């Protein structure tokens, strides 16, 4: 009788401990949910821990200029999806952000150089989302010192600045159908045709067969002031992750409040399951010894 009573008491104590563990799990779940909700506006971890610049995408309709010689180079369409042009940039910081810091990718920092096929000996020096890395020699000879994302060098040695980074604007080729691609615009370049200023449009068409090694297809000079760079690229296609499709990320690629709640619940349920398993295993071991 004493053995039976001792085993019964052990089982009661084991049951009590399991219920207490379950109660603690529920309390921890509630506390975590409140903390996630209160922390919902915190900034996500950046790709580069030594970089204090935000990589949030520039949303369609935004008029804020970049705050440095480079900007996020990610663009969020109103209809959903993010255009990420960082792989086409020759800015080292943007490239490392694209490949994730610590990666073993070779970083190519030489400017895009495009030889015009419609005009003899006319060359364009380009960068995406950043100023050119190396000022063309013709521009150095003319004492040009202001950095810019695009230059035209003519067959007579003239150097024309086609626009400045701080004037950038962007939009989808078709707002209602972002899958067609996007346009990046730089304005306020050198004077042309009286008091007008040069401007450049980089037209990135959604072409999934063209990777980061594929440069501009053609530069078309519409008139004496306006230039179009036609650039088919897979990076001209907006991306939408599976998490966005499930509602766990918002349109700019950040974890949504729903995603944070789901993540917190999953983690807490996993902790409770592990705790219950080990308590049950411990009680089974104790019961085996008491029955000897």
JSON list of C-alpha atoms in Angstrom, two decimals, residues 46-264:
[
{"chain": "A", "resi": 46, "resn": "UNK", "atom": "CA", "xyz": [20.31, 45.55, -42.08]},
{"chain": "A", "resi": 47, "resn": "UNK", "atom": "CA", "xyz": [22.36, 43.46, -44.49]},
{"chain": "A", "resi": 48, "resn": "UNK", "atom": "CA", "xyz": [25.53, 45.34, -43.54]},
{"chain": "A", "resi": 49, "resn": "UNK", "atom": "CA", "xyz": [25.91, 45.76, -39.74]},
{"chain": "A", "resi": 50, "resn": "UNK", "atom": "CA", "xyz": [28.38, 48.60, -40.26]},
{"chain": "A", "resi": 51, "resn": "UNK", "atom": "CA", "xyz": [26.06, 50.55, -42.53]},
{"chain": "A", "resi": 52, "resn": "UNK", "atom": "CA", "xyz": [23.65, 53.05, -40.98]},
{"chain": "A", "resi": 53, "resn": "UNK", "atom": "CA", "xyz": [21.90, 53.80, -44.27]},
{"chain": "A", "resi": 54, "resn": "UNK", "atom": "CA", "xyz": [18.42, 52.38, -44.75]},
{"chain": "A", "resi": 55, "resn": "UNK", "atom": "CA", "xyz": [17.76, 50.00, -47.64]},
{"chain": "A", "resi": 56, "resn": "UNK", "atom": "CA", "xyz": [14.01, 50.61, -47.55]},
{"chain": "A", "resi": 57, "resn": "UNK", "atom": "CA", "xyz": [12.68, 50.87, -51.11]},
{"chain": "A", "resi": 58, "resn": "UNK", "atom": "CA", "xyz": [11.70, 54.24, -52.57]},
{"chain": "A", "resi": 59, "resn": "UNK", "atom": "CA", "xyz": [7.93, 53.98, -52.86]},
{"chain": "A", "resi": 60, "resn": "UNK", "atom": "CA", "xyz": [6.15, 55.00, -56.03]},
{"chain": "A", "resi": 61, "resn": "UNK", "atom": "CA", "xyz": [5.12, 58.64, -55.82]},
{"chain": "A", "resi": 62, "resn": "UNK", "atom": "CA", "xyz": [7.85, 59.56, -53.32]},
{"chain": "A", "resi": 63, "resn": "UNK", "atom": "CA", "xyz": [9.59, 62.87, -54.02]},
{"chain": "A", "resi": 64, "resn": "UNK", "atom": "CA", "xyz": [12.41, 62.59, -51.50]},
{"chain": "A", "resi": 65, "resn": "UNK", "atom": "CA", "xyz": [15.88, 62.72, -53.13]},
{"chain": "A", "resi": 66, "resn": "UNK", "atom": "CA", "xyz": [18.72, 60.40, -52.05]},
{"chain": "A", "resi": 67, "resn": "UNK", "atom": "CA", "xyz": [20.61, 61.66, -49.01]},
{"chain": "A", "resi": 68, "resn": "UNK", "atom": "CA", "xyz": [24.02, 60.46, -50.15]},
{"chain": "A", "resi": 69, "resn": "UNK", "atom": "CA", "xyz": [25.92, 59.65, -53.37]},
{"chain": "A", "resi": 70, "resn": "UNK", "atom": "CA", "xyz": [23.87, 56.45, -53.48]},
{"chain": "A", "resi": 71, "resn": "UNK", "atom": "CA", "xyz": [20.40, 55.46, -52.37]},
{"chain": "A", "resi": 72, "resn": "UNK", "atom": "CA", "xyz": [18.49, 52.26, -51.66]},
{"chain": "A", "resi": 73, "resn": "UNK", "atom": "CA", "xyz": [18.20, 51.33, -55.36]},
{"chain": "A", "resi": 74, "resn": "UNK", "atom": "CA", "xyz": [15.02, 49.42, -54.48]},
{"chain": "A", "resi": 75, "resn": "UNK", "atom": "CA", "xyz": [11.66, 50.70, -55.65]},
{"chain": "A", "resi": 76, "resn": "UNK", "atom": "CA", "xyz": [8.22, 49.65, -54.43]},
{"chain": "A", "resi": 77, "resn": "UNK", "atom": "CA", "xyz": [5.33, 49.77, -56.89]},
{"chain": "A", "resi": 78, "resn": "UNK", "atom": "CA", "xyz": [1.83, 50.75, -55.76]},
{"chain": "A", "resi": 79, "resn": "UNK", "atom": "CA", "xyz": [0.44, 47.60, -57.34]},
{"chain": "A", "resi": 80, "resn": "UNK", "atom": "CA", "xyz": [2.87, 45.49, -55.33]},
{"chain": "A", "resi": 81, "resn": "UNK", "atom": "CA", "xyz": [6.34, 44.10, -55.94]},
{"chain": "A", "resi": 82, "resn": "UNK", "atom": "CA", "xyz": [9.80, 45.59, -55.55]},
{"chain": "A", "resi": 83, "resn": "UNK", "atom": "CA", "xyz": [12.24, 46.56, -58.29]},
{"chain": "A", "resi": 84, "resn": "UNK", "atom": "CA", "xyz": [15.78, 45.88, -57.06]},
{"chain": "A", "resi": 85, "resn": "UNK", "atom": "CA", "xyz": [18.46, 47.38, -59.33]},
{"chain": "A", "resi": 86, "resn": "UNK", "atom": "CA", "xyz": [21.41, 46.99, -56.94]},
{"chain": "A", "resi": 87, "resn": "UNK", "atom": "CA", "xyz": [22.96, 44.18, -59.01]},
{"chain": "A", "resi": 88, "resn": "UNK", "atom": "CA", "xyz": [23.32, 46.61, -61.94]},
{"chain": "A", "resi": 89, "resn": "UNK", "atom": "CA", "xyz": [25.03, 49.32, -59.90]},
{"chain": "A", "resi": 90, "resn": "UNK", "atom": "CA", "xyz": [28.78, 49.77, -59.82]},
{"chain": "A", "resi": 91, "resn": "UNK", "atom": "CA", "xyz": [28.64, 51.22, -56.31]},
{"chain": "A", "resi": 92, "resn": "UNK", "atom": "CA", "xyz": [30.46, 48.78, -54.00]},
{"chain": "A", "resi": 93, "resn": "UNK", "atom": "CA", "xyz": [28.15, 49.45, -51.06]},
{"chain": "A", "resi": 94, "resn": "UNK", "atom": "CA", "xyz": [25.04, 48.70, -53.10]},
{"chain": "A", "resi": 95, "resn": "UNK", "atom": "CA", "xyz": [26.57, 45.57, -54.62]},
{"chain": "A", "resi": 96, "resn": "UNK", "atom": "CA", "xyz": [27.56, 44.18, -51.23]},
{"chain": "A", "resi": 97, "resn": "UNK", "atom": "CA", "xyz": [24.07, 44.91, -49.94]},
{"chain": "A", "resi": 98, "resn": "UNK", "atom": "CA", "xyz": [22.64, 43.02, -52.91]},
{"chain": "A", "resi": 99, "resn": "UNK", "atom": "CA", "xyz": [24.88, 39.97, -52.46]},
{"chain": "A", "resi": 100, "resn": "UNK", "atom": "CA", "xyz": [24.62, 40.21, -48.67]},
{"chain": "A", "resi": 101, "resn": "UNK", "atom": "CA", "xyz": [27.68, 41.18, -46.64]},
{"chain": "A", "resi": 102, "resn": "UNK", "atom": "CA", "xyz": [30.20, 38.41, -46.15]},
{"chain": "A", "resi": 103, "resn": "UNK", "atom": "CA", "xyz": [29.46, 36.81, -49.52]},
{"chain": "A", "resi": 104, "resn": "UNK", "atom": "CA", "xyz": [32.24, 35.51, -51.78]},
{"chain": "A", "resi": 105, "resn": "UNK", "atom": "CA", "xyz": [31.03, 37.30, -54.91]},
{"chain": "A", "resi": 106, "resn": "UNK", "atom": "CA", "xyz": [33.45, 39.36, -56.97]},
{"chain": "A", "resi": 107, "resn": "UNK", "atom": "CA", "xyz": [32.50, 43.02, -56.80]},
{"chain": "A", "resi": 108, "resn": "UNK", "atom": "CA", "xyz": [32.69, 44.77, -60.18]},
{"chain": "A", "resi": 109, "resn": "UNK", "atom": "CA", "xyz": [33.18, 48.53, -59.72]},
{"chain": "A", "resi": 110, "resn": "UNK", "atom": "CA", "xyz": [34.03, 49.64, -63.27]},
{"chain": "A", "resi": 111, "resn": "UNK", "atom": "CA", "xyz": [31.48, 51.95, -64.85]},
{"chain": "A", "resi": 112, "resn": "UNK", "atom": "CA", "xyz": [29.16, 50.85, -67.62]},
{"chain": "A", "resi": 113, "resn": "UNK", "atom": "CA", "xyz": [30.64, 52.11, -70.91]},
{"chain": "A", "resi": 114, "resn": "UNK", "atom": "CA", "xyz": [28.34, 52.10, -73.94]},
{"chain": "A", "resi": 115, "resn": "UNK", "atom": "CA", "xyz": [29.53, 52.89, -77.47]},
{"chain": "A", "resi": 116, "resn": "UNK", "atom": "CA", "xyz": [26.81, 54.57, -79.51]},
{"chain": "A", "resi": 117, "resn": "UNK", "atom": "CA", "xyz": [26.06, 52.62, -82.70]},
{"chain": "A", "resi": 118, "resn": "UNK", "atom": "CA", "xyz": [24.04, 55.42, -84.29]},
{"chain": "A", "resi": 119, "resn": "UNK", "atom": "CA", "xyz": [26.59, 58.22, -83.86]},
{"chain": "A", "resi": 120, "resn": "UNK", "atom": "CA", "xyz": [30.26, 57.89, -84.71]},
{"chain": "A", "resi": 121, "resn": "UNK", "atom": "CA", "xyz": [32.68, 57.83, -81.78]},
{"chain": "A", "resi": 122, "resn": "UNK", "atom": "CA", "xyz": [30.13, 58.87, -79.15]},
{"chain": "A", "resi": 123, "resn": "UNK", "atom": "CA", "xyz": [30.52, 57.12, -75.79]},
{"chain": "A", "resi": 124, "resn": "UNK", "atom": "CA", "xyz": [28.33, 57.04, -72.71]},
{"chain": "A", "resi": 125, "resn": "UNK", "atom": "CA", "xyz": [29.61, 56.43, -69.17]},
{"chain": "A", "resi": 126, "resn": "UNK", "atom": "CA", "xyz": [26.88, 55.25, -66.84]},
{"chain": "A", "resi": 127, "resn": "UNK", "atom": "CA", "xyz": [26.15, 54.03, -63.35]},
{"chain": "A", "resi": 128, "resn": "UNK", "atom": "CA", "xyz": [22.89, 52.89, -61.76]},
{"chain": "A", "resi": 129, "resn": "UNK", "atom": "CA", "xyz": [21.69, 54.50, -58.53]},
{"chain": "A", "resi": 130, "resn": "UNK", "atom": "CA", "xyz": [25.11, 56.12, -58.01]},
{"chain": "A", "resi": 131, "resn": "UNK", "atom": "CA", "xyz": [27.57, 58.49, -59.62]},
{"chain": "A", "resi": 132, "resn": "UNK", "atom": "CA", "xyz": [30.13, 57.09, -62.04]},
{"chain": "A", "resi": 133, "resn": "UNK", "atom": "CA", "xyz": [33.21, 55.66, -60.35]},
{"chain": "A", "resi": 134, "resn": "UNK", "atom": "CA", "xyz": [35.79, 57.20, -62.68]},
{"chain": "A", "resi": 135, "resn": "UNK", "atom": "CA", "xyz": [35.31, 60.57, -64.36]},
{"chain": "A", "resi": 136, "resn": "UNK", "atom": "CA", "xyz": [35.97, 60.23, -68.12]},
{"chain": "A", "resi": 137, "resn": "UNK", "atom": "CA", "xyz": [39.27, 61.73, -69.32]},
{"chain": "A", "resi": 138, "resn": "UNK", "atom": "CA", "xyz": [37.49, 64.17, -71.62]},
{"chain": "A", "resi": 139, "resn": "UNK", "atom": "CA", "xyz": [35.54, 65.50, -68.64]},
{"chain": "A", "resi": 140, "resn": "UNK", "atom": "CA", "xyz": [38.70, 65.86, -66.56]},
{"chain": "A", "resi": 141, "resn": "UNK", "atom": "CA", "xyz": [40.29, 67.93, -69.33]},
{"chain": "A", "resi": 142, "resn": "UNK", "atom": "CA", "xyz": [37.29, 70.26, -69.26]},
{"chain": "A", "resi": 143, "resn": "UNK", "atom": "CA", "xyz": [37.67, 70.65, -65.47]},
{"chain": "A", "resi": 144, "resn": "UNK", "atom": "CA", "xyz": [34.32, 69.08, -64.69]},
{"chain": "A", "resi": 145, "resn": "UNK", "atom": "CA", "xyz": [34.29, 68.25, -61.00]},
{"chain": "A", "resi": 146, "resn": "UNK", "atom": "CA", "xyz": [30.65, 67.63, -60.11]},
{"chain": "A", "resi": 147, "resn": "UNK", "atom": "CA", "xyz": [29.95, 63.86, -59.89]},
{"chain": "A", "resi": 148, "resn": "UNK", "atom": "CA", "xyz": [27.04, 62.51, -61.91]},
{"chain": "A", "resi": 149, "resn": "UNK", "atom": "CA", "xyz": [25.52, 59.14, -62.83]},
{"chain": "A", "resi": 150, "resn": "UNK", "atom": "CA", "xyz": [25.81, 59.67, -66.62]},
{"chain": "A", "resi": 151, "resn": "UNK", "atom": "CA", "xyz": [28.10, 61.45, -69.10]},
{"chain": "A", "resi": 152, "resn": "UNK", "atom": "CA", "xyz": [28.23, 61.68, -72.88]},
{"chain": "A", "resi": 153, "resn": "UNK", "atom": "CA", "xyz": [31.61, 62.10, -74.58]},
{"chain": "A", "resi": 154, "resn": "UNK", "atom": "CA", "xyz": [31.42, 63.14, -78.22]},
{"chain": "A", "resi": 155, "resn": "UNK", "atom": "CA", "xyz": [33.80, 62.59, -81.12]},
{"chain": "A", "resi": 156, "resn": "UNK", "atom": "CA", "xyz": [35.08, 66.17, -80.71]},
{"chain": "A", "resi": 157, "resn": "UNK", "atom": "CA", "xyz": [36.08, 65.59, -77.08]},
{"chain": "A", "resi": 158, "resn": "UNK", "atom": "CA", "xyz": [33.12, 67.38, -75.57]},
{"chain": "A", "resi": 159, "resn": "UNK", "atom": "CA", "xyz": [31.79, 66.06, -72.25]},
{"chain": "A", "resi": 160, "resn": "UNK", "atom": "CA", "xyz": [28.16, 66.52, -71.33]},
{"chain": "A", "resi": 161, "resn": "UNK", "atom": "CA", "xyz": [26.65, 65.79, -67.92]},
{"chain": "A", "resi": 162, "resn": "UNK", "atom": "CA", "xyz": [23.26, 64.21, -68.56]},
{"chain": "A", "resi": 163, "resn": "UNK", "atom": "CA", "xyz": [21.75, 64.58, -65.08]},
{"chain": "A", "resi": 164, "resn": "UNK", "atom": "CA", "xyz": [22.46, 64.51, -61.36]},
{"chain": "A", "resi": 165, "resn": "UNK", "atom": "CA", "xyz": [21.74, 61.91, -58.74]},
{"chain": "A", "resi": 166, "resn": "UNK", "atom": "CA", "xyz": [19.90, 64.27, -56.39]},
{"chain": "A", "resi": 167, "resn": "UNK", "atom": "CA", "xyz": [17.24, 64.92, -59.06]},
{"chain": "A", "resi": 168, "resn": "UNK", "atom": "CA", "xyz": [16.30, 61.27, -59.51]},
{"chain": "A", "resi": 169, "resn": "UNK", "atom": "CA", "xyz": [12.71, 60.18, -59.95]},
{"chain": "A", "resi": 170, "resn": "UNK", "atom": "CA", "xyz": [11.27, 56.84, -60.93]},
{"chain": "A", "resi": 171, "resn": "UNK", "atom": "CA", "xyz": [8.05, 55.19, -62.01]},
{"chain": "A", "resi": 172, "resn": "UNK", "atom": "CA", "xyz": [6.87, 51.91, -63.51]},
{"chain": "A", "resi": 173, "resn": "UNK", "atom": "CA", "xyz": [6.63, 51.88, -67.29]},
{"chain": "A", "resi": 174, "resn": "UNK", "atom": "CA", "xyz": [2.95, 51.13, -66.67]},
{"chain": "A", "resi": 175, "resn": "UNK", "atom": "CA", "xyz": [1.60, 51.89, -63.19]},
{"chain": "A", "resi": 176, "resn": "UNK", "atom": "CA", "xyz": [-1.22, 49.39, -63.70]},
{"chain": "A", "resi": 177, "resn": "UNK", "atom": "CA", "xyz": [1.17, 46.64, -64.85]},
{"chain": "A", "resi": 178, "resn": "UNK", "atom": "CA", "xyz": [4.56, 46.82, -63.07]},
{"chain": "A", "resi": 179, "resn": "UNK", "atom": "CA", "xyz": [5.65, 43.61, -64.85]},
{"chain": "A", "resi": 180, "resn": "UNK", "atom": "CA", "xyz": [6.53, 45.73, -67.90]},
{"chain": "A", "resi": 181, "resn": "UNK", "atom": "CA", "xyz": [9.50, 47.32, -66.10]},
{"chain": "A", "resi": 182, "resn": "UNK", "atom": "CA", "xyz": [10.49, 50.67, -64.62]},
{"chain": "A", "resi": 183, "resn": "UNK", "atom": "CA", "xyz": [12.03, 54.02, -65.55]},
{"chain": "A", "resi": 184, "resn": "UNK", "atom": "CA", "xyz": [14.76, 55.83, -63.59]},
{"chain": "A", "resi": 185, "resn": "UNK", "atom": "CA", "xyz": [15.12, 59.54, -64.45]},
{"chain": "A", "resi": 186, "resn": "UNK", "atom": "CA", "xyz": [17.99, 61.95, -63.81]},
{"chain": "A", "resi": 187, "resn": "UNK", "atom": "CA", "xyz": [17.56, 65.64, -64.66]},
{"chain": "A", "resi": 188, "resn": "UNK", "atom": "CA", "xyz": [19.21, 69.07, -64.50]},
{"chain": "A", "resi": 189, "resn": "UNK", "atom": "CA", "xyz": [22.33, 68.15, -66.47]},
{"chain": "A", "resi": 190, "resn": "UNK", "atom": "CA", "xyz": [24.39, 70.53, -68.61]},
{"chain": "A", "resi": 191, "resn": "UNK", "atom": "CA", "xyz": [22.70, 73.35, -70.50]},
{"chain": "A", "resi": 192, "resn": "UNK", "atom": "CA", "xyz": [21.47, 72.53, -73.98]},
{"chain": "A", "resi": 193, "resn": "UNK", "atom": "CA", "xyz": [19.38, 74.28, -76.60]},
{"chain": "A", "resi": 194, "resn": "UNK", "atom": "CA", "xyz": [19.29, 77.65, -74.88]},
{"chain": "A", "resi": 195, "resn": "UNK", "atom": "CA", "xyz": [18.25, 77.53, -71.23]},
{"chain": "A", "resi": 196, "resn": "UNK", "atom": "CA", "xyz": [17.12, 73.92, -71.22]},
{"chain": "A", "resi": 197, "resn": "UNK", "atom": "CA", "xyz": [18.95, 71.22, -69.27]},
{"chain": "A", "resi": 198, "resn": "UNK", "atom": "CA", "xyz": [19.91, 67.69, -70.24]},
{"chain": "A", "resi": 199, "resn": "UNK", "atom": "CA", "xyz": [17.99, 64.76, -68.80]},
{"chain": "A", "resi": 200, "resn": "UNK", "atom": "CA", "xyz": [18.39, 61.00, -68.96]},
{"chain": "A", "resi": 201, "resn": "UNK", "atom": "CA", "xyz": [15.85, 58.18, -68.69]},
{"chain": "A", "resi": 202, "resn": "UNK", "atom": "CA", "xyz": [17.05, 54.66, -67.89]},
{"chain": "A", "resi": 203, "resn": "UNK", "atom": "CA", "xyz": [14.30, 52.34, -69.12]},
{"chain": "A", "resi": 204, "resn": "UNK", "atom": "CA", "xyz": [14.68, 48.91, -67.51]},
{"chain": "A", "resi": 205, "resn": "UNK", "atom": "CA", "xyz": [12.39, 46.53, -69.39]},
{"chain": "A", "resi": 206, "resn": "UNK", "atom": "CA", "xyz": [11.42, 43.29, -67.68]},
{"chain": "A", "resi": 207, "resn": "UNK", "atom": "CA", "xyz": [13.53, 40.73, -69.55]},
{"chain": "A", "resi": 208, "resn": "UNK", "atom": "CA", "xyz": [14.30, 37.66, -67.44]},
{"chain": "A", "resi": 209, "resn": "UNK", "atom": "CA", "xyz": [16.91, 36.35, -69.86]},
{"chain": "A", "resi": 210, "resn": "UNK", "atom": "CA", "xyz": [19.32, 39.26, -69.17]},
{"chain": "A", "resi": 211, "resn": "UNK", "atom": "CA", "xyz": [21.42, 39.00, -65.99]},
{"chain": "A", "resi": 212, "resn": "UNK", "atom": "CA", "xyz": [23.68, 41.44, -64.12]},
{"chain": "A", "resi": 213, "resn": "UNK", "atom": "CA", "xyz": [26.39, 41.15, -66.79]},
{"chain": "A", "resi": 214, "resn": "UNK", "atom": "CA", "xyz": [24.10, 42.49, -69.52]},
{"chain": "A", "resi": 215, "resn": "UNK", "atom": "CA", "xyz": [24.54, 46.22, -70.06]},
{"chain": "A", "resi": 216, "resn": "UNK", "atom": "CA", "xyz": [22.42, 48.76, -71.94]},
{"chain": "A", "resi": 217, "resn": "UNK", "atom": "CA", "xyz": [21.14, 47.68, -75.33]},
{"chain": "A", "resi": 218, "resn": "UNK", "atom": "CA", "xyz": [20.96, 51.13, -76.88]},
{"chain": "A", "resi": 219, "resn": "UNK", "atom": "CA", "xyz": [21.16, 54.83, -75.95]},
{"chain": "A", "resi": 220, "resn": "UNK", "atom": "CA", "xyz": [18.74, 56.88, -77.99]},
{"chain": "A", "resi": 221, "resn": "UNK", "atom": "CA", "xyz": [19.17, 60.66, -78.18]},
{"chain": "A", "resi": 222, "resn": "UNK", "atom": "CA", "xyz": [15.65, 61.94, -78.68]},
{"chain": "A", "resi": 223, "resn": "UNK", "atom": "CA", "xyz": [16.76, 65.55, -79.20]},
{"chain": "A", "resi": 224, "resn": "UNK", "atom": "CA", "xyz": [19.60, 67.82, -78.13]},
{"chain": "A", "resi": 225, "resn": "UNK", "atom": "CA", "xyz": [18.60, 67.54, -74.43]},
{"chain": "A", "resi": 226, "resn": "UNK", "atom": "CA", "xyz": [16.85, 64.24, -73.78]},
{"chain": "A", "resi": 227, "resn": "UNK", "atom": "CA", "xyz": [18.37, 60.77, -73.76]},
{"chain": "A", "resi": 228, "resn": "UNK", "atom": "CA", "xyz": [16.86, 57.31, -73.32]},
{"chain": "A", "resi": 229, "resn": "UNK", "atom": "CA", "xyz": [18.88, 54.31, -72.18]},
{"chain": "A", "resi": 230, "resn": "UNK", "atom": "CA", "xyz": [17.03, 51.10, -73.10]},
{"chain": "A", "resi": 231, "resn": "UNK", "atom": "CA", "xyz": [18.19, 48.38, -70.72]},
{"chain": "A", "resi": 232, "resn": "UNK", "atom": "CA", "xyz": [16.55, 44.95, -70.85]},
{"chain": "A", "resi": 233, "resn": "UNK", "atom": "CA", "xyz": [17.19, 43.14, -67.57]},
{"chain": "A", "resi": 234, "resn": "UNK", "atom": "CA", "xyz": [15.76, 40.59, -65.18]},
{"chain": "A", "resi": 235, "resn": "UNK", "atom": "CA", "xyz": [16.10, 43.31, -62.54]},
{"chain": "A", "resi": 236, "resn": "UNK", "atom": "CA", "xyz": [13.52, 45.32, -64.42]},
{"chain": "A", "resi": 237, "resn": "UNK", "atom": "CA", "xyz": [10.99, 42.75, -63.20]},
{"chain": "A", "resi": 238, "resn": "UNK", "atom": "CA", "xyz": [9.32, 43.38, -59.82]},
{"chain": "A", "resi": 239, "resn": "UNK", "atom": "CA", "xyz": [9.75, 40.64, -57.25]},
{"chain": "A", "resi": 240, "resn": "UNK", "atom": "CA", "xyz": [7.15, 39.45, -54.78]},
{"chain": "A", "resi": 241, "resn": "UNK", "atom": "CA", "xyz": [8.22, 36.93, -52.17]},
{"chain": "A", "resi": 242, "resn": "UNK", "atom": "CA", "xyz": [6.15, 33.98, -50.93]},
{"chain": "A", "resi": 243, "resn": "UNK", "atom": "CA", "xyz": [5.93, 35.72, -47.54]},
{"chain": "A", "resi": 244, "resn": "UNK", "atom": "CA", "xyz": [4.31, 38.74, -49.20]},
{"chain": "A", "resi": 245, "resn": "UNK", "atom": "CA", "xyz": [1.81, 36.48, -50.95]},
{"chain": "A", "resi": 246, "resn": "UNK", "atom": "CA", "xyz": [0.93, 34.93, -47.57]},
{"chain": "A", "resi": 247, "resn": "UNK", "atom": "CA", "xyz": [0.57, 38.35, -45.96]},
{"chain": "A", "resi": 248, "resn": "UNK", "atom": "CA", "xyz": [3.57, 37.86, -43.67]},
{"chain": "A", "resi": 249, "resn": "UNK", "atom": "CA", "xyz": [5.50, 40.70, -45.33]},
{"chain": "A", "resi": 250, "resn": "UNK", "atom": "CA", "xyz": [4.28, 44.09, -46.49]},
{"chain": "A", "resi": 251, "resn": "UNK", "atom": "CA", "xyz": [4.77, 45.59, -49.96]},
{"chain": "A", "resi": 252, "resn": "UNK", "atom": "CA", "xyz": [8.24, 46.95, -49.08]},
{"chain": "A", "resi": 253, "resn": "UNK", "atom": "CA", "xyz": [9.59, 43.59, -47.94]},
{"chain": "A", "resi": 254, "resn": "UNK", "atom": "CA", "xyz": [9.39, 44.21, -44.20]},
{"chain": "A", "resi": 255, "resn": "UNK", "atom": "CA", "xyz": [7.83, 41.75, -41.77]},
{"chain": "A", "resi": 256, "resn": "UNK", "atom": "CA", "xyz": [4.17, 42.64, -41.29]},
{"chain": "A", "resi": 257, "resn": "UNK", "atom": "CA", "xyz": [2.46, 42.73, -37.89]},
{"chain": "A", "resi": 258, "resn": "UNK", "atom": "CA", "xyz": [0.69, 39.49, -38.83]},
{"chain": "A", "resi": 259, "resn": "UNK", "atom": "CA", "xyz": [4.03, 37.90, -39.68]},
{"chain": "A", "resi": 260, "resn": "UNK", "atom": "CA", "xyz": [5.52, 38.92, -36.33]},
{"chain": "A", "resi": 261, "resn": "UNK", "atom": "CA", "xyz": [2.53, 37.50, -34.44]},
{"chain": "A", "resi": 262, "resn": "UNK", "atom": "CA", "xyz": [2.72, 34.22, -36.35]},
{"chain": "A", "resi": 263, "resn": "UNK", "atom": "CA", "xyz": [6.47, 33.94, -35.77]},
{"chain": "A", "resi": 264, "resn": "UNK", "atom": "CA", "xyz": [6.06, 34.60, -32.03]}
]
